[in-house]
Short mmCIF file of C-alpha atoms in Angstrom, two decimals:
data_model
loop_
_atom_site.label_atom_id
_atom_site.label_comp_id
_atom_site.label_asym_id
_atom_site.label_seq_id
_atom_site.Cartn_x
_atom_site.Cartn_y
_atom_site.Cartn_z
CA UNK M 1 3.61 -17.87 0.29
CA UNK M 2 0.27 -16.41 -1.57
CA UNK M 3 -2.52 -18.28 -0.57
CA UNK M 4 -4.78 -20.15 -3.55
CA UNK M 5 -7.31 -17.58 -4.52
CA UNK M 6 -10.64 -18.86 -5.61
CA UNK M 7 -12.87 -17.46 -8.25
CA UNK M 8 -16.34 -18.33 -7.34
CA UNK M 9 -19.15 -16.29 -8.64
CA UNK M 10 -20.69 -16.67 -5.23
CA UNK M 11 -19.14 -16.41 -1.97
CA UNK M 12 -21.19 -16.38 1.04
CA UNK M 13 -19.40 -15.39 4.26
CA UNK M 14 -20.13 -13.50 7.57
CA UNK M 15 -17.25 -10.43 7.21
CA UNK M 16 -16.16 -9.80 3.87
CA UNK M 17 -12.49 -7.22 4.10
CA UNK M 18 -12.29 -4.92 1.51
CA UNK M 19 -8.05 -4.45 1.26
CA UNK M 20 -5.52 -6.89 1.93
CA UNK M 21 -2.96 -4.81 3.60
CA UNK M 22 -1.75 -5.28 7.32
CA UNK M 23 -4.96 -3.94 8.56
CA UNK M 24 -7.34 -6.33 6.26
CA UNK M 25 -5.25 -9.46 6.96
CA UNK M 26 -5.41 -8.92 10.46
CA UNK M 27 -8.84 -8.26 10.36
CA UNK M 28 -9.37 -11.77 8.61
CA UNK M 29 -7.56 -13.37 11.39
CA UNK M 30 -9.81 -11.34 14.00
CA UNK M 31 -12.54 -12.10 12.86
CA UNK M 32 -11.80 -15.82 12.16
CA UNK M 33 -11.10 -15.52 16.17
CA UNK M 34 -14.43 -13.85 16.22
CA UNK M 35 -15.52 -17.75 14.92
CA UNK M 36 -16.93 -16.07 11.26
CA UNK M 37 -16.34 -17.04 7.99
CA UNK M 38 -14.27 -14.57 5.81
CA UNK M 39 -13.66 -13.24 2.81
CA UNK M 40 -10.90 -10.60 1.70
CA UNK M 41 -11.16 -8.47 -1.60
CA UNK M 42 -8.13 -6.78 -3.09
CA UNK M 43 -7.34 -5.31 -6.18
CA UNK M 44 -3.90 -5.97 -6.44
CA UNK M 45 -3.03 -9.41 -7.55
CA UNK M 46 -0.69 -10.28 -4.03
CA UNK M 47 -1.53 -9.79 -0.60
CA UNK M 48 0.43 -7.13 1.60
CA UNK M 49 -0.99 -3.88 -0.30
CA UNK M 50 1.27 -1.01 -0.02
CA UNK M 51 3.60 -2.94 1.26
CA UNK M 52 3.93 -5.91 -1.15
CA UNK M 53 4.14 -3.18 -4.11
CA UNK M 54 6.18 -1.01 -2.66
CA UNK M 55 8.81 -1.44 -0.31
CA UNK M 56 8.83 -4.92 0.83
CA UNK M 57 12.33 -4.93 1.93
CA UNK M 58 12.12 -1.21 4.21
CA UNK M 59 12.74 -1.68 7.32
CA UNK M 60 9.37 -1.13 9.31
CA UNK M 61 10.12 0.52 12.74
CA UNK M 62 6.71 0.94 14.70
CA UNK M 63 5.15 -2.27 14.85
CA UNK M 64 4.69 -3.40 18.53
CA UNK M 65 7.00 -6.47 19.39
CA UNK M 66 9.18 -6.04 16.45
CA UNK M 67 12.23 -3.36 16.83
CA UNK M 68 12.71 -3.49 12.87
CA UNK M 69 10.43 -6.09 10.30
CA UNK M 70 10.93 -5.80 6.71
CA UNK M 71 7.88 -5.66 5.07
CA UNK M 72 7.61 -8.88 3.35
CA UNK M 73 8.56 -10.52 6.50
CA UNK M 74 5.87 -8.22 8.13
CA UNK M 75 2.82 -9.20 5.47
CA UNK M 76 4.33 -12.91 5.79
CA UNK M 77 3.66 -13.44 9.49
CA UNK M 78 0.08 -11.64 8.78
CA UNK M 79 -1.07 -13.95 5.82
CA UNK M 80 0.36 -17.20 8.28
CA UNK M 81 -1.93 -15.59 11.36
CA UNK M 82 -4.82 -14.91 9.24
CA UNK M 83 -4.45 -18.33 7.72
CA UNK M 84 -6.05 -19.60 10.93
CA UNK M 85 -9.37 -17.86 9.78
CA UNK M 86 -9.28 -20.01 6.30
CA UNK M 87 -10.42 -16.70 4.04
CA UNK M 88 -11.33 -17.02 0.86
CA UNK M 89 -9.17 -14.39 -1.12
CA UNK M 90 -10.17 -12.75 -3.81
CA UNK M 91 -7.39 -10.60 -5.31
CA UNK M 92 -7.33 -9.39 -8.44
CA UNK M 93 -10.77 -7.47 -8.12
CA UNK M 94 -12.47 -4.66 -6.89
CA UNK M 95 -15.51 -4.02 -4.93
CA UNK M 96 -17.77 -2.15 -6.99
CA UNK M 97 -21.47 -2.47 -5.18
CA UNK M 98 -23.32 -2.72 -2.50
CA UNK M 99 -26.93 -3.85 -1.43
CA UNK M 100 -28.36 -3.54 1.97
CA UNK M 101 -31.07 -6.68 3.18
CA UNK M 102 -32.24 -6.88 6.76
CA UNK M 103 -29.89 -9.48 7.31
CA UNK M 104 -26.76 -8.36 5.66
CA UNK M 105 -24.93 -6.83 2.60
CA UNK M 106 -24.50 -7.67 -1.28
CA UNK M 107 -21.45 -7.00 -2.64
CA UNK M 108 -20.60 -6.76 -6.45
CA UNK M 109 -17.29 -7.66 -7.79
CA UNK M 110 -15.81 -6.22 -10.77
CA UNK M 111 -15.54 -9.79 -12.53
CA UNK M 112 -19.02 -10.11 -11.69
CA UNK M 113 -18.50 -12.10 -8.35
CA UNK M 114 -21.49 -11.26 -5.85
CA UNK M 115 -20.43 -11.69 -2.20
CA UNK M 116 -23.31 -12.22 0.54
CA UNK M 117 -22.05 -10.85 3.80
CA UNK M 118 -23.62 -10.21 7.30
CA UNK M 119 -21.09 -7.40 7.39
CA UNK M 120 -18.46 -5.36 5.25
CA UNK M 121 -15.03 -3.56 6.38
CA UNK M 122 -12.92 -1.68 4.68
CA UNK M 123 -9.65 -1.45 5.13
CA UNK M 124 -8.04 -0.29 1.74
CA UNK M 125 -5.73 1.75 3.00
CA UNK M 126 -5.14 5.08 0.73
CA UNK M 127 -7.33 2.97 -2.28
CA UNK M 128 -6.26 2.24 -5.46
CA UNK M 129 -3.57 4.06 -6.24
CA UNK M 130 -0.98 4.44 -9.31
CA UNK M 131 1.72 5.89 -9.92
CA UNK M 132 2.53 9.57 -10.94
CA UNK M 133 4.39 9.02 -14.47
CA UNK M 134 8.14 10.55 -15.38
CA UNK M 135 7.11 12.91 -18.16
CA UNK M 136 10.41 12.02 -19.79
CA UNK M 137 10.30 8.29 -18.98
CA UNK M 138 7.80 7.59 -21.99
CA UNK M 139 8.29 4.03 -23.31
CA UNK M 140 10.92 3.08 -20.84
CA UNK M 141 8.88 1.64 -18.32
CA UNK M 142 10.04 -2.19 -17.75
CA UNK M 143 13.31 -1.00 -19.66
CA UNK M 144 15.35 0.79 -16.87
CA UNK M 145 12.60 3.15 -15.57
CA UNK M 146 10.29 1.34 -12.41
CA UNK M 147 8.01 3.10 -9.71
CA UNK M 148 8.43 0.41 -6.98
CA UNK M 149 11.33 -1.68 -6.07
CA UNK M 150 10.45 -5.26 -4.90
CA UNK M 151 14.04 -6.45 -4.60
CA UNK M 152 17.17 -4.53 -4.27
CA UNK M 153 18.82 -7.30 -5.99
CA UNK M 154 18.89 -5.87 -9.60
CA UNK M 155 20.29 -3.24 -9.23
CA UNK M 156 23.60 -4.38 -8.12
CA UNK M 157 26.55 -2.93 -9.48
CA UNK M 158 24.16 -0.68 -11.75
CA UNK M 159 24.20 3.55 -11.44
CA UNK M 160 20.89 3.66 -10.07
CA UNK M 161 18.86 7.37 -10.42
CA UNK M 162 16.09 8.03 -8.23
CA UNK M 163 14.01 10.78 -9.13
CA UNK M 164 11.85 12.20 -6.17
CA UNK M 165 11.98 14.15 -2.80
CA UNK M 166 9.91 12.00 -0.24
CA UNK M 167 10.08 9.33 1.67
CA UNK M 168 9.91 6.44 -0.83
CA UNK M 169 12.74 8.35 -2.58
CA UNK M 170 14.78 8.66 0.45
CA UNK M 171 14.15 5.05 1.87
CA UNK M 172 15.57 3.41 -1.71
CA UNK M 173 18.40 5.66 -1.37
CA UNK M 174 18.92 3.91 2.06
CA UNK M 175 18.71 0.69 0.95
CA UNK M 176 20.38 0.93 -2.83
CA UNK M 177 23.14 2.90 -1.67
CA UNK M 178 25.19 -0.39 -0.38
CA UNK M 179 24.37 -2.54 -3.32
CA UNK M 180 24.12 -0.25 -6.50
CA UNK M 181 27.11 0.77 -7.98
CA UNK M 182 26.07 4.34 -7.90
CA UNK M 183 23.01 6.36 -6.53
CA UNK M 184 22.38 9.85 -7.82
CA UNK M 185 19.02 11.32 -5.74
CA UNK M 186 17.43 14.23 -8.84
CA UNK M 187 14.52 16.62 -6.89
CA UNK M 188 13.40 19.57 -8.31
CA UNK M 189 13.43 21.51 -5.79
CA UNK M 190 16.05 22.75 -3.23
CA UNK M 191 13.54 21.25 -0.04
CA UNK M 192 12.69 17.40 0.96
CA UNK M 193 9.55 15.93 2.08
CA UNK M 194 11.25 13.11 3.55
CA UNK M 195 11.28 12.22 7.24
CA UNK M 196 14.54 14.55 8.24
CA UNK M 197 16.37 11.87 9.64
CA UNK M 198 16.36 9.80 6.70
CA UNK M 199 17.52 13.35 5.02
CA UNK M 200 20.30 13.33 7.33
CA UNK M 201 21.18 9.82 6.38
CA UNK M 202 21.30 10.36 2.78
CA UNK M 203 23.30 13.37 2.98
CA UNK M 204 26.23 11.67 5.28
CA UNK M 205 26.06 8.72 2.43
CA UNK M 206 27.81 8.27 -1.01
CA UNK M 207 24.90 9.35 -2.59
CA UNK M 208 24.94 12.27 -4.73
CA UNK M 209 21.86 14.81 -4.19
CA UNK M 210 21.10 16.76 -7.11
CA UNK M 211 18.37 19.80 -6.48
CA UNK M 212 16.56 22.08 -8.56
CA UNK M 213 16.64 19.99 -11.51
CA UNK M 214 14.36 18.20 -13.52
CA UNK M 215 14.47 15.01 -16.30
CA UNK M 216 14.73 15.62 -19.59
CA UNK M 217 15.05 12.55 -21.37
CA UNK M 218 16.11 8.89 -20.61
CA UNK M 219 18.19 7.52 -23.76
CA UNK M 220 20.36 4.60 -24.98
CA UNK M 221 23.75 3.67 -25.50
CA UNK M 222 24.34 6.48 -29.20
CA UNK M 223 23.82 3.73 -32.08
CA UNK M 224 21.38 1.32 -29.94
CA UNK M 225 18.30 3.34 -30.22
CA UNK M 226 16.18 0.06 -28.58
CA UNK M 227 18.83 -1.04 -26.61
CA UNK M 228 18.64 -1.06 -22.25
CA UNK M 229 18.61 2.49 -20.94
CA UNK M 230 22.68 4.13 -20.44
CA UNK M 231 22.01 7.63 -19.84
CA UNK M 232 19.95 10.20 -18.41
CA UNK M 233 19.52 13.99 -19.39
CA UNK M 234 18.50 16.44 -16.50
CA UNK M 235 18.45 20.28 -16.95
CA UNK M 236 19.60 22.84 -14.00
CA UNK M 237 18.86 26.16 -14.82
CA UNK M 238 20.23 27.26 -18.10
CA UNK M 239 22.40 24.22 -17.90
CA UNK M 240 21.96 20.45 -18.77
CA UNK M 241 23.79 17.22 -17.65
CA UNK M 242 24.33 13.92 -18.70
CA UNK M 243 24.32 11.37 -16.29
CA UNK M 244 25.69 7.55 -17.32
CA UNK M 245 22.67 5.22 -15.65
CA UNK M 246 21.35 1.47 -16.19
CA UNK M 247 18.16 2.01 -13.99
CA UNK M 248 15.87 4.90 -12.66
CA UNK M 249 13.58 5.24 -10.19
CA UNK M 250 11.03 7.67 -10.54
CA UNK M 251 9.30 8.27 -7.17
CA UNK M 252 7.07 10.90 -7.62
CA UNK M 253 4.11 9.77 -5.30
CA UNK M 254 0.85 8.35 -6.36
CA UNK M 255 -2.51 9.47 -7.48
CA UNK M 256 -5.08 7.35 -4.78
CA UNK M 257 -8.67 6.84 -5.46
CA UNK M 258 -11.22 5.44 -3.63
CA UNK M 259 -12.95 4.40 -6.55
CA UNK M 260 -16.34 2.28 -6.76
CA UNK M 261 -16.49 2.60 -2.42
CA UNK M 262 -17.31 6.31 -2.95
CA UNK M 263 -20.74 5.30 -4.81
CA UNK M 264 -21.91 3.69 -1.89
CA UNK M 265 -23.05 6.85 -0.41
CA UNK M 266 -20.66 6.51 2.53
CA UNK M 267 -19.61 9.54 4.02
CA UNK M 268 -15.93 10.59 2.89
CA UNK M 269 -13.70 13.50 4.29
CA UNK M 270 -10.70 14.29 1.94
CA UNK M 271 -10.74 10.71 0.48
CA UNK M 272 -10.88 9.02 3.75
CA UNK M 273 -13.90 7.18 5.25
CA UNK M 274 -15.66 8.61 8.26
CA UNK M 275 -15.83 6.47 10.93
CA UNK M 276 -16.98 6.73 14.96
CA UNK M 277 -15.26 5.34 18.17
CA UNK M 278 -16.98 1.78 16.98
CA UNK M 279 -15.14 2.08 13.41
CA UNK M 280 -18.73 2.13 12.07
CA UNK M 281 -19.53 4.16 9.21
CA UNK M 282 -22.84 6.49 8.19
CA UNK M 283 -24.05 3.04 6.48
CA UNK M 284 -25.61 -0.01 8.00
CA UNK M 285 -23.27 -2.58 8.61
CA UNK M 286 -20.59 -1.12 6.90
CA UNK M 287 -17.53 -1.02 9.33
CA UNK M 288 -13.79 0.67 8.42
CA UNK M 289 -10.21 0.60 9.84
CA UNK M 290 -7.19 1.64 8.92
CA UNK M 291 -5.44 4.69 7.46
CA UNK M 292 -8.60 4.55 5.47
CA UNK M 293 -10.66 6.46 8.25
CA UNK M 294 -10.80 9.80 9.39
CA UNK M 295 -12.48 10.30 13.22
CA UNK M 296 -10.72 13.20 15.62
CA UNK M 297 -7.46 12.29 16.82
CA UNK M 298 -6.61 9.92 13.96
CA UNK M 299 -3.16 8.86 13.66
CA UNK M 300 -1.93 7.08 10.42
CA UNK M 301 0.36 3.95 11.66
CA UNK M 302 0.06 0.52 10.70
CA UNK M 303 0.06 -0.54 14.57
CA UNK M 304 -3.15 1.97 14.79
CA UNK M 305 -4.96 0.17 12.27
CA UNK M 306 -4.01 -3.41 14.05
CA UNK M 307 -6.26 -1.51 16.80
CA UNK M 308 -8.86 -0.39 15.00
CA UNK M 309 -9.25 -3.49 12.83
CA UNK M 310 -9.88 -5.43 16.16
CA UNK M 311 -12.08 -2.59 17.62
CA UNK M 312 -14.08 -2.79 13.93
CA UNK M 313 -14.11 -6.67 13.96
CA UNK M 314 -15.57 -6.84 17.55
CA UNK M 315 -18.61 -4.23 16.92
CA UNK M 316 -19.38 -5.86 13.59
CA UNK M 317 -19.42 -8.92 15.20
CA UNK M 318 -22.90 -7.43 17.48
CA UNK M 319 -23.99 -6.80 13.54
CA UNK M 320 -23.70 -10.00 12.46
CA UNK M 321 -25.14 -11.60 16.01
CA UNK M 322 -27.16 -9.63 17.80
CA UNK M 323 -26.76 -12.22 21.07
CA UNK M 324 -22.92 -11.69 20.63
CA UNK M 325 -20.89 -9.27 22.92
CA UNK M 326 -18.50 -6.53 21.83
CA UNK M 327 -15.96 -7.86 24.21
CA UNK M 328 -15.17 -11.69 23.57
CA UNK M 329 -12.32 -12.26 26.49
CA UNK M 330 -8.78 -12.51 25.88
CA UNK M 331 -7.51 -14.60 22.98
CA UNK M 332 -5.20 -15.69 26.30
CA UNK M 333 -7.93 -17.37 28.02
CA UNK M 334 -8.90 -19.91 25.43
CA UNK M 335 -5.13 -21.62 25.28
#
């Protein structure tokens, strides 16, 4: 369930979380631990990030305590922890400013919400980030052609073509394999990006792998120029095929962007936010966690950034209340 999000135009709170992925919402319950009010900021309209929009129902294999979460159920056990905290979410927008005071941080909202913080962290995850476009797919987006799939549930009994060699195309191979009624994998070139064993998966499937190619053009039924999508045109070589389809996938990564954050005059190594062993960042009072940072040794996992979003949360915490200690105790001892 998506909590009620409130559109003040001023929020005062002691740790506003800029991203509402794994790391932020665990960061909102952390803190709310921590005994602060906070706020999250997100500029997607759901909470979850990368996960909500993009594979909610993949299995997720390297989260501590769970051998195998789906996403959703994943981002739905965060939002019910963090719910402890009572955060004000505010989805929908995107931190654009920031204002140092000796006492704290002023953050502008693109709607024109101002947030008063004692602290900020980032956890926003790759950034915004959109889609890389189907050159061919042109006007059939939301007619057959979609970038993410929320639900598998759709495409049932449809011939499904993904377009794409990584792991997002791989992973809706997986998973639409079993319910579509066909699945034809197009890459255009010969090698994957994908993890190998979900390569290995794919190949041992029904799924029909078809390299070196590239889209031409999605079309209707012949006669139904604006009717649903019932073909697909691909070109190998000198030669082109015609493929019978109701629904394509095209999953040809995403363009991320840091955007507004990069104005702040943090410091930024290959679109990632430098950070030391405290999570801090070059600015005062600015924390960040998450497969946002960059700091030797850095490994990008979700249960990492469950680490460092505690690790950030804590250390902020001395920022906020300079008679506060890094280390609070065990959550354990206060049951």
């Amino acid at each position: 369930m998506t909590p009620t999000t409130e559109h003040p135009e001023h929020v005062e709170c002691d740790l506003l979380v800029v991203g509402a992925g794994p790391t932020g919402l665990f960061a909102a319950y952390y803190a709310g631990f921590r005994g602060h009010r906070v706020a999250v900021v997100d500029s997607l309209p759901e909470l979850g990030g990368q996960i909500t929009a993009m594979y909610p129902e993949k299995l997720i294999l390297d989260v501590a305590g769970f051998p195998a979460v789906k996403g959703r159920d994943l981002v739905a056990g965060l939002v019910e922890q963090a719910a402890s905290a009572d955060p004000t979410y505010l989805l929908g927008r995107t931190a654009s400013t920031l204002e140092h005071l000796d006492d704290g941080v002023v953050v502008g909202l693109d709607d024109g919400t101002v947030v008063r913080a004692g602290a900020v962290l980032v956890t926003a995850g790759i950034g915004k980030f959109s889609p890389r476009p189907l050159p061919a797919g042109e006007g059939w987006l939301g007619r057959g052609l979609e970038f993410f799939v929320p639900r598998f549930e759709p495409y049932a009994d449809k011939d499904v073509v993904i377009v794409g060699g990584g792991d997002s195309a791989f992973d809706w191979a997986v998973h639409l394999e079993p319910v579509a009624r066909s699945v034809t994998l197009v890459h255009r070139r010969a090698q994957f990006r994908a993890h190998e064993r979900t390569v290995a998966q794919v190949r041992a499937s029904s799924v029909r792998l078809v390299t070196e190619a590239e889209v031409l053009a999605l079309r209707a039924a012949p006669g139904d120029p604006d009717g649903p999508l019932a073909e697909i045109e691909l070109r190998q070589g000198e030669e082109t095929t015609v493929l019978v389809c109701q629904a394509v996938v095209a999953a040809l990564g995403f363009v991320a962007d840091l955007g507004p954050i990069q104005q702040w005059g943090i410091e930024v190594d290959k679109r990632h936010v430098v950070v030391d062993p405290s999570m801090r960042t070059n600015l005062p009072r600015v924390f960040a966690a998450g497969d946002i940072t960059e700091h030797p040794g850095k490994v990008r996992l979700i249960a990492v950034g469950f680490g460092e979003a505690a690790t950030a949360v804590n250390n902020a915490t001395v920022a906020i209340d300079p008679g506060a200690k890094v280390f609070p105790g065990h959550s354990s001892e206060g049951s």
